[in-house]
């Protein structure tokens, strides 16, 4: 097989890039390790920045998010029973949209099918070859057959555990990392949300997040030690813990029900620089991970795609390389700002095992300050709704 851009990974980054490139007249092939059902069943992000929604429209997949996405004008940060409202609309003139990553992915698969895009599922043993030459190629196995895909460029959209990043020689990249000493246990339930807006709760019992997908589907998270396993958490134990972290008024009105899905995600901040090596470009979680506290992961993947799709179309169609030459630096400038925000939100809201009383007082003081300072709330809102691309 031959294509202009080989895309490794058919998660949101790979699908959106493929969709935009195809619309710009650039051919692509997506190589995805998992089945489509598997990709569509991963419950992950829920909050889209306005810039992300604009990109979905630009890719021709905006209809359903426009009809079914829920506009959120603000969110709450709490300290025990103190509820601090961050009014995005008033502070920044912008809003965010609650719409699940699973839905974004489903919309992109449907659009790719409609345009006859090439997506190969179930690929194994992907190897990227001659990446620093003018004629790279990808080898992979599917249905027991070893195959070869020749291409002009490769987009590494294969997430944190993919092969693309590790194809770059170690002496050509620099890695930055913070691993947090806790994870998030998430639960999805067919129950009405505890509150119309998201609540990020700091409490004496640890961090919790009350989120949602729609009027009848809720998504909740509680902070758990890294040593915990999903099996350790019955639904009843989860609901008890959640109630103990949310403000008393919110807990009193909480509707509980059986879980549809429960999973634990570790929290990490990670960046691998640069995002380019020869004809390989890293995109989304393949290059960087943020802790989910700021809702930035998927949105950052989309801003990477924003920078890269134009640059690749320019290189493939007109031989102009200024865009691909600038990609890494442009994308990293925005990535580091989202890294800072996600780290700050995480530090402000979580209990760190073994911490002293000073750390807890710092969190309390930050939240008190937020409740009293419009300037502080505006700074948070500006980052939460998404910095400009
Ligand atoms: P993905 O989604 O990991 O997709 C990568 C794809 O590559 C495939 N793959 C391979 N394919 C071929 N060969 C290989 N060797 C391969 N290795 C891997 C995988 O099967 C997969 O299909 O990365 P992508 O596309 O860059 O998208 C990134 C987002 O998924 C991620 O940033 C977000 O989910 C992060 N995130 C959130 N982001 C937000 O913007 N807002 C949120 O509210 C939010 N909440 C979250 C989150 C992530 C979470 N977890 C579980 C990590 C909440 C959670 C709990
Ligand atoms: C979610 O709804 O899954 C969600 C929302 C906000 C976050 C993280 C996850 O910051």
Coordinates of C-alpha atoms and ligand atoms in Angstrom, one line a residue:
X1 CA 0.0 0.0 0.0
X2 CA 1.0 3.6 -0.5
X3 CA -0.3 6.8 1.0
X4 CA 0.7 10.4 1.6
X5 CA 0.3 10.4 5.3
X6 CA 0.5 7.2 7.4
X7 CA -1.4 7.7 10.7
X8 CA -0.5 5.3 13.6
X9 CA -3.5 5.1 16.0
X10 CA -7.2 5.6 15.4
X11 CA -8.1 7.4 18.6
X12 CA -9.4 11.0 18.5
X13 CA -6.1 12.5 17.3
X14 CA -5.6 10.1 14.4
X15 CA -9.2 10.2 13.3
X16 CA -9.5 13.9 13.3
X17 CA -6.2 14.4 11.5
X18 CA -7.2 11.8 8.9
X19 CA -10.6 13.5 8.4
X20 CA -9.1 17.0 8.0
X21 CA -6.3 15.8 5.6
X22 CA -8.8 13.8 3.4
X23 CA -11.0 16.9 3.2
X24 CA -7.9 18.9 2.1
X25 CA -7.2 16.3 -0.7
X26 CA -4.3 14.5 1.1
X27 CA -4.5 10.7 1.2
X28 CA -4.1 8.8 4.5
X29 CA -4.2 5.3 6.0
X30 CA -4.9 4.8 9.7
X31 CA -3.3 1.8 11.4
X32 CA -5.1 1.0 14.7
X33 CA -4.1 -1.8 17.0
X34 CA -7.5 -2.3 18.7
X35 CA -10.9 -3.1 17.2
X36 CA -13.3 -0.3 16.5
X37 CA -15.6 -1.5 19.4
X38 CA -12.7 -1.4 21.8
X39 CA -11.8 2.2 20.8
X40 CA -15.4 3.3 21.1
X41 CA -15.9 1.7 24.5
X42 CA -13.1 3.7 26.3
X43 CA -14.8 6.2 28.6
X44 CA -12.5 9.2 28.9
X45 CA -12.9 12.9 28.3
X46 CA -16.1 14.8 28.8
X47 CA -15.3 18.5 28.4
X48 CA -14.7 20.2 25.1
X49 CA -13.2 23.7 24.7
X50 CA -14.9 26.0 22.2
X51 CA -11.8 25.7 19.9
X52 CA -12.3 21.9 19.9
X53 CA -15.9 22.2 18.9
X54 CA -14.9 24.6 16.1
X55 CA -12.4 22.0 14.9
X56 CA -15.1 19.4 14.8
X57 CA -17.2 21.7 12.7
X58 CA -14.2 22.4 10.4
X59 CA -13.9 18.6 10.0
X60 CA -17.5 18.3 9.0
X61 CA -18.5 16.4 12.1
X62 CA -20.1 19.2 14.1
X63 CA -23.8 18.4 13.7
X64 CA -24.3 16.0 16.6
X65 CA -22.1 17.9 19.1
X66 CA -24.2 21.0 18.2
X67 CA -27.4 19.2 18.8
X68 CA -26.6 17.0 21.8
X69 CA -23.6 18.7 23.5
X70 CA -24.5 20.5 26.7
X71 CA -23.2 24.1 27.0
X72 CA -21.7 24.8 30.4
X73 CA -21.4 28.4 31.5
X74 CA -19.3 27.6 34.6
X75 CA -18.1 25.0 37.1
X76 CA -17.6 24.8 40.9
X77 CA -14.5 24.3 42.9
X78 CA -15.2 23.4 46.5
X79 CA -13.4 23.3 49.8
X80 CA -15.5 21.1 52.1
X81 CA -18.8 23.0 52.1
X82 CA -17.4 26.2 50.6
X83 CA -18.5 26.3 46.9
X84 CA -16.6 28.7 44.6
X85 CA -18.4 29.3 41.3
X86 CA -16.2 30.0 38.3
X87 CA -18.5 31.7 35.8
X88 CA -16.8 31.2 32.5
X89 CA -19.3 33.1 30.5
X90 CA -19.2 36.2 32.7
X91 CA -15.4 36.1 33.2
X92 CA -14.3 35.3 29.7
X93 CA -17.4 35.5 27.4
X94 CA -16.8 31.8 26.5
X95 CA -18.3 28.5 27.5
X96 CA -17.3 24.8 27.3
X97 CA -19.4 21.8 25.9
X98 CA -20.0 18.6 27.8
X99 CA -19.9 15.8 25.1
X100 CA -18.1 12.5 25.6
X101 CA -14.9 11.4 23.9
X102 CA -16.8 8.2 22.9
X103 CA -19.3 10.4 20.9
X104 CA -16.5 12.4 19.3
X105 CA -14.8 9.2 18.2
X106 CA -18.1 7.7 16.9
X107 CA -18.8 10.8 14.9
X108 CA -15.3 10.7 13.4
X109 CA -15.6 7.0 12.5
X110 CA -18.9 7.6 10.8
X111 CA -17.5 10.6 8.8
X112 CA -14.4 8.6 7.8
X113 CA -16.6 5.7 6.6
X114 CA -18.8 8.1 4.6
X115 CA -15.7 9.4 2.7
X116 CA -14.3 5.9 2.2
X117 CA -11.2 6.6 4.3
X118 CA -8.8 3.7 4.9
X119 CA -8.6 2.4 8.4
X120 CA -7.0 -0.9 9.3
X121 CA -7.9 -2.3 12.7
X122 CA -6.2 -5.1 14.6
X123 CA -2.6 -4.2 13.4
X124 CA 0.3 -5.7 15.4
X125 CA 4.0 -5.2 15.6
X126 CA 4.0 -1.8 13.9
X127 CA 7.6 -0.7 13.0
X128 CA 8.4 2.8 11.5
X129 CA 11.3 2.6 9.1
X130 CA 13.6 5.2 7.5
X131 CA 11.8 8.0 9.3
X132 CA 14.7 10.4 8.8
X133 CA 14.8 9.8 5.0
X134 CA 12.6 11.2 2.2
X135 CA 10.9 7.8 1.8
X136 CA 9.7 6.4 5.1
X137 CA 7.6 3.2 5.4
X138 CA 5.7 1.4 8.0
X139 CA 5.6 -2.4 8.5
X140 CA 2.8 -4.1 10.4
X141 CA 1.1 -7.4 10.8
X142 CA -2.7 -7.9 10.2
X143 CA -4.5 -11.3 10.1
X144 CA -1.1 -13.0 10.3
X145 CA 0.3 -11.2 7.2
X146 CA 3.3 -8.9 7.3
X147 CA 2.5 -5.8 5.2
X148 CA 4.2 -2.6 4.1
X149 CA 2.8 0.9 3.8
X150 CA 4.9 3.5 1.9
X151 CA 4.3 7.1 2.7
X152 CA 5.7 10.7 2.6
X153 CA 5.0 11.5 6.2
X154 CA 4.0 9.6 9.4
X155 CA 1.8 11.0 12.2
X156 CA 2.3 9.2 15.5
X157 CA -1.2 9.4 17.1
X158 CA -0.8 6.1 19.0
X159 CA -1.2 7.4 22.6
X160 CA 1.1 7.1 25.6
X161 CA 1.9 3.4 25.1
X162 CA 2.4 3.6 21.3
X163 CA 5.5 2.9 19.3
X164 CA 5.9 6.2 17.6
X165 CA 7.6 8.2 20.4
X166 CA 10.1 5.4 21.0
X167 CA 11.1 5.3 17.3
X168 CA 12.9 8.7 18.0
X169 CA 16.4 7.9 19.1
X170 CA 16.8 8.5 22.8
X171 CA 19.6 11.0 22.3
X172 CA 17.3 13.1 20.1
X173 CA 14.6 13.6 22.7
X174 CA 14.1 15.0 26.1
X175 CA 11.4 13.9 28.5
X176 CA 9.8 15.7 31.4
X177 CA 7.6 13.9 33.9
X178 CA 5.7 14.1 37.2
X179 CA 3.9 11.0 38.4
X180 CA 1.3 11.8 41.1
X181 CA 0.9 9.4 44.1
X182 CA -2.8 8.7 43.4
X183 CA -5.2 7.8 40.6
X184 CA -8.8 8.5 39.7
X185 CA -11.4 5.9 40.2
X186 CA -14.2 6.7 37.7
X187 CA -17.8 5.5 37.7
X188 CA -20.5 5.9 35.0
X189 CA -24.1 5.5 36.1
X190 CA -27.5 6.0 34.5
X191 CA -28.6 8.5 37.1
X192 CA -29.3 12.3 36.9
X193 CA -26.2 14.4 37.6
X194 CA -25.7 15.6 41.2
X195 CA -25.6 19.2 40.0
X196 CA -26.2 21.0 36.7
X197 CA -22.5 22.1 36.6
X198 CA -19.3 20.2 37.2
X199 CA -18.0 20.1 40.8
X200 CA -14.2 19.7 41.5
X201 CA -14.2 19.0 45.2
X202 CA -11.3 19.4 47.6
X203 CA -12.2 17.9 51.0
X204 CA -10.8 16.5 54.2
X205 CA -11.6 13.1 52.6
X206 CA -9.7 13.7 49.4
X207 CA -10.6 14.9 45.9
X208 CA -13.8 14.1 43.9
X209 CA -15.3 15.2 40.6
X210 CA -19.0 15.2 39.8
X211 CA -19.4 15.3 36.0
X212 CA -21.9 14.1 33.5
X213 CA -22.6 13.1 29.9
X214 CA -26.3 14.1 29.8
X215 CA -29.4 14.6 31.9
X216 CA -29.6 10.9 32.7
X217 CA -26.0 9.8 32.6
X218 CA -23.5 10.8 35.3
X219 CA -19.7 10.5 35.5
X220 CA -18.0 10.7 38.9
X221 CA -14.4 10.3 40.1
X222 CA -12.8 9.9 43.5
X223 CA -9.1 10.0 44.3
X224 CA -7.7 6.6 45.2
X225 CA -4.2 5.3 46.3
X226 CA -2.2 3.8 43.4
X227 CA -2.2 0.5 45.1
X228 CA -6.1 0.2 44.9
X229 CA -7.7 -2.0 42.3
X230 CA -11.2 -1.6 40.8
X231 CA -12.2 -4.9 42.5
X232 CA -11.6 -3.2 45.9
X233 CA -14.4 -0.8 45.2
X234 CA -18.0 -2.0 45.3
X235 CA -20.5 0.5 44.0
X236 CA -21.7 1.1 47.6
X237 CA -18.1 1.9 48.8
X238 CA -17.7 4.3 45.8
X239 CA -20.9 6.2 46.6
X240 CA -20.0 6.5 50.3
X241 CA -16.6 7.9 49.4
X242 CA -18.1 10.3 46.9
X243 CA -20.7 11.6 49.4
X244 CA -17.9 12.2 52.0
X245 CA -16.0 14.4 49.5
X246 CA -18.8 16.5 48.0
X247 CA -20.4 19.5 49.9
X248 CA -23.2 18.3 52.3
X249 CA -26.0 19.9 50.3
X250 CA -24.8 18.3 47.1
X251 CA -24.4 14.9 48.7
X252 CA -27.9 15.1 50.2
X253 CA -29.4 15.4 46.7
X254 CA -27.2 12.7 45.1
X255 CA -29.0 10.0 43.2
X256 CA -27.0 6.7 43.2
X257 CA -27.5 3.6 41.1
X258 CA -25.6 0.6 39.7
X259 CA -22.4 1.4 37.8
X260 CA -22.2 0.9 34.1
X261 CA -18.4 1.2 34.0
X262 CA -15.7 1.6 36.7
X263 CA -12.0 2.1 36.0
X264 CA -8.9 3.5 37.6
X265 CA -6.5 5.9 35.8
X266 CA -3.1 6.9 37.2
X267 CA -2.3 10.6 37.1
X268 CA 0.7 11.9 35.3
X269 CA 2.2 15.0 33.6
X270 CA 4.6 14.1 30.8
X271 CA 6.1 15.8 27.7
X272 CA 8.5 14.4 25.2
X273 CA 10.3 17.0 23.1
X274 CA 10.6 17.7 20.2
X275 CA 7.4 16.5 18.4
X276 CA 9.2 15.9 15.2
X277 CA 12.0 13.6 14.0
X278 CA 12.6 13.6 10.3
X279 CA 9.2 12.8 8.7
X280 CA 7.6 11.6 11.9
X281 CA 5.3 14.0 13.9
X282 CA 4.0 13.1 17.4
X283 CA 0.4 14.2 18.1
X284 CA -1.7 14.0 21.3
X285 CA -1.1 11.5 24.1
X286 CA 1.8 10.0 22.1
X287 CA 3.8 13.2 23.0
X288 CA 2.2 14.4 26.2
X289 CA 0.0 13.5 29.1
X290 CA -1.8 15.8 31.5
X291 CA -3.6 14.8 34.7
X292 CA -7.4 15.0 33.9
X293 CA -8.0 17.6 36.6
X294 CA -8.1 20.5 34.0
X295 CA -9.9 18.6 31.3
X296 CA -7.1 19.3 28.9
X297 CA -5.9 16.0 27.4
X298 CA -8.3 15.6 24.5
X299 CA -8.4 19.4 23.9
X300 CA -4.6 19.5 23.6
X301 CA -4.6 16.6 21.1
X302 CA -7.0 18.6 19.0
X303 CA -4.8 21.7 19.1
X304 CA -1.9 19.6 18.0
X305 CA -4.0 18.4 15.0
X306 CA -5.0 22.0 14.3
X307 CA -1.3 23.0 13.8
X308 CA -0.3 19.8 12.0
X309 CA -3.1 19.3 9.5
X310 CA -2.5 22.6 7.8
X311 CA 1.3 22.1 7.9
X312 CA 1.1 18.6 6.4
X313 CA -1.4 19.7 3.7
X314 CA 1.0 22.5 2.7
X315 CA 4.0 20.2 2.6
X316 CA 2.2 17.4 0.6
X317 CA 0.3 19.6 -1.8
X318 CA 2.6 22.6 -2.4
X319 CA 6.0 21.4 -1.2
X320 CA 6.0 24.2 1.4
X321 CA 7.8 23.0 4.6
X322 CA 7.6 26.1 6.8
X323 CA 4.5 24.7 8.6
X324 CA 6.0 21.3 9.4
X325 CA 9.3 23.0 10.4
X326 CA 7.4 25.2 12.9
X327 CA 5.0 22.5 14.1
X328 CA 6.9 21.2 17.2
X329 CA 7.7 24.6 18.6
X330 CA 4.2 26.0 18.0
X331 CA 2.4 23.1 19.5
X332 CA 4.8 22.8 22.5
X333 CA 4.2 26.5 23.4
X334 CA 0.5 25.7 24.0
X335 CA 1.2 22.3 25.5
X336 CA 3.4 23.7 28.3
X337 CA 0.8 26.2 29.3
X338 CA -1.8 23.4 29.6
X339 CA 0.7 21.4 31.5
X340 CA 1.1 24.2 34.0
X341 CA -2.6 24.6 34.4
X342 CA -3.3 20.9 34.8
X343 CA -0.5 20.5 37.4
X344 CA -1.8 23.5 39.3
X345 CA -5.4 22.3 39.4
X346 CA -4.2 18.9 40.5
X347 CA -2.0 20.3 43.2
X348 CA -4.7 22.6 44.4
X349 CA -7.4 19.9 44.7
X350 CA -5.8 16.6 45.8
X351 CA -4.5 15.2 49.0
X352 CA -0.9 13.9 48.7
X353 CA -0.2 10.8 50.9
X354 CA 2.0 11.7 53.8
X355 CA 1.6 15.4 53.3
X356 CA 1.8 17.7 56.3
X357 CA -0.8 20.2 57.6
X358 CA 0.9 23.0 55.7
X359 CA 0.0 21.5 52.3
X360 CA -3.7 21.2 53.3
X361 CA -3.6 24.9 54.5
X362 CA -2.2 26.0 51.1
X363 CA -5.1 24.3 49.3
X364 CA -7.6 25.9 51.6
X365 CA -6.0 29.3 51.2
X366 CA -6.0 29.0 47.4
X367 CA -9.7 28.1 47.4
X368 CA -10.5 30.9 49.8
X369 CA -8.6 33.4 47.6
X370 CA -10.5 32.1 44.6
X371 CA -13.8 32.7 46.3
X372 CA -12.9 36.3 47.1
X373 CA -10.9 37.4 44.1
X374 CA -12.5 37.9 40.7
X375 CA -9.0 38.3 39.2
X376 CA -8.0 34.8 40.5
X377 CA -11.3 33.3 39.1
X378 CA -10.7 35.0 35.7
X379 CA -7.2 33.5 35.5
X380 CA -8.6 30.0 36.2
X381 CA -11.6 30.5 33.8
X382 CA -9.3 31.7 31.0
X383 CA -7.3 28.5 31.2
X384 CA -10.2 26.2 31.7
X385 CA -12.2 27.4 28.6
X386 CA -8.9 26.9 26.6
X387 CA -6.1 29.3 25.6
X388 CA -6.2 30.4 21.9
X389 CA -4.7 28.1 19.3
Ligands
LIG1 P1 -5.6 7.7 22.5 O1 -7.0 8.1 22.8 O2 -4.8 7.0 23.5 O3 -5.5 6.9 21.1 C1 -4.4 6.3 20.7 C2 -4.8 5.1 19.8 O4 -3.6 4.5 19.3 C3 -3.8 3.1 19.4 N1 -2.4 2.4 19.5 C4 -1.8 1.8 18.4 N2 -2.2 1.7 17.2 C5 -1.3 1.0 16.4 N3 -0.1 0.6 16.8 C6 0.3 0.7 18.0 N4 1.5 0.3 18.4 C7 -0.6 1.4 18.9 N5 -0.5 1.7 20.2 C8 -1.6 2.4 20.5 C9 -4.6 2.9 20.6 O5 -5.3 1.6 20.5 C10 -5.6 4.1 20.6 O6 -6.8 3.8 19.9 O7 -4.7 9.1 22.2 P2 -5.2 10.4 21.4 O8 -5.9 10.0 20.1 O9 -4.0 11.2 21.3 O10 -6.3 11.1 22.3 C11 -6.0 11.6 23.6 C12 -7.2 11.5 24.5 O11 -7.7 10.2 24.5 C13 -6.8 11.8 26.0 O12 -5.9 12.9 26.0 C14 -8.0 12.2 26.8 O13 -8.9 11.1 27.0 C15 -7.6 12.7 28.2 N6 -8.7 12.9 29.1 C16 -9.4 14.1 29.1 N7 -9.2 15.0 28.1 C17 -9.9 16.2 28.0 O14 -9.6 17.0 27.1 N8 -11.0 16.4 28.8 C18 -11.4 15.5 29.8 O15 -12.4 15.8 30.5 C19 -10.5 14.3 30.0 N9 -10.8 13.4 30.9 C20 -9.0 12.0 30.1 C21 -10.1 12.3 31.0 C22 -8.3 10.8 30.2 C23 -8.7 9.9 31.2 N10 -8.0 8.7 31.2 C24 -8.5 7.4 31.4 C25 -6.6 8.6 30.8 C26 -10.5 11.4 32.0 C27 -9.8 10.2 32.1 C28 -10.2 9.3 33.2
LIG2 C1 -15.3 13.7 32.6 O1 -16.5 14.0 32.5 O2 -15.0 12.5 32.3 C2 -14.3 14.7 33.0 C3 -14.7 16.0 33.2 C4 -13.8 16.9 33.6 C5 -12.5 16.5 33.9 C6 -12.1 15.2 33.7 C7 -13.0 14.3 33.3 O3 -11.6 17.5 34.3

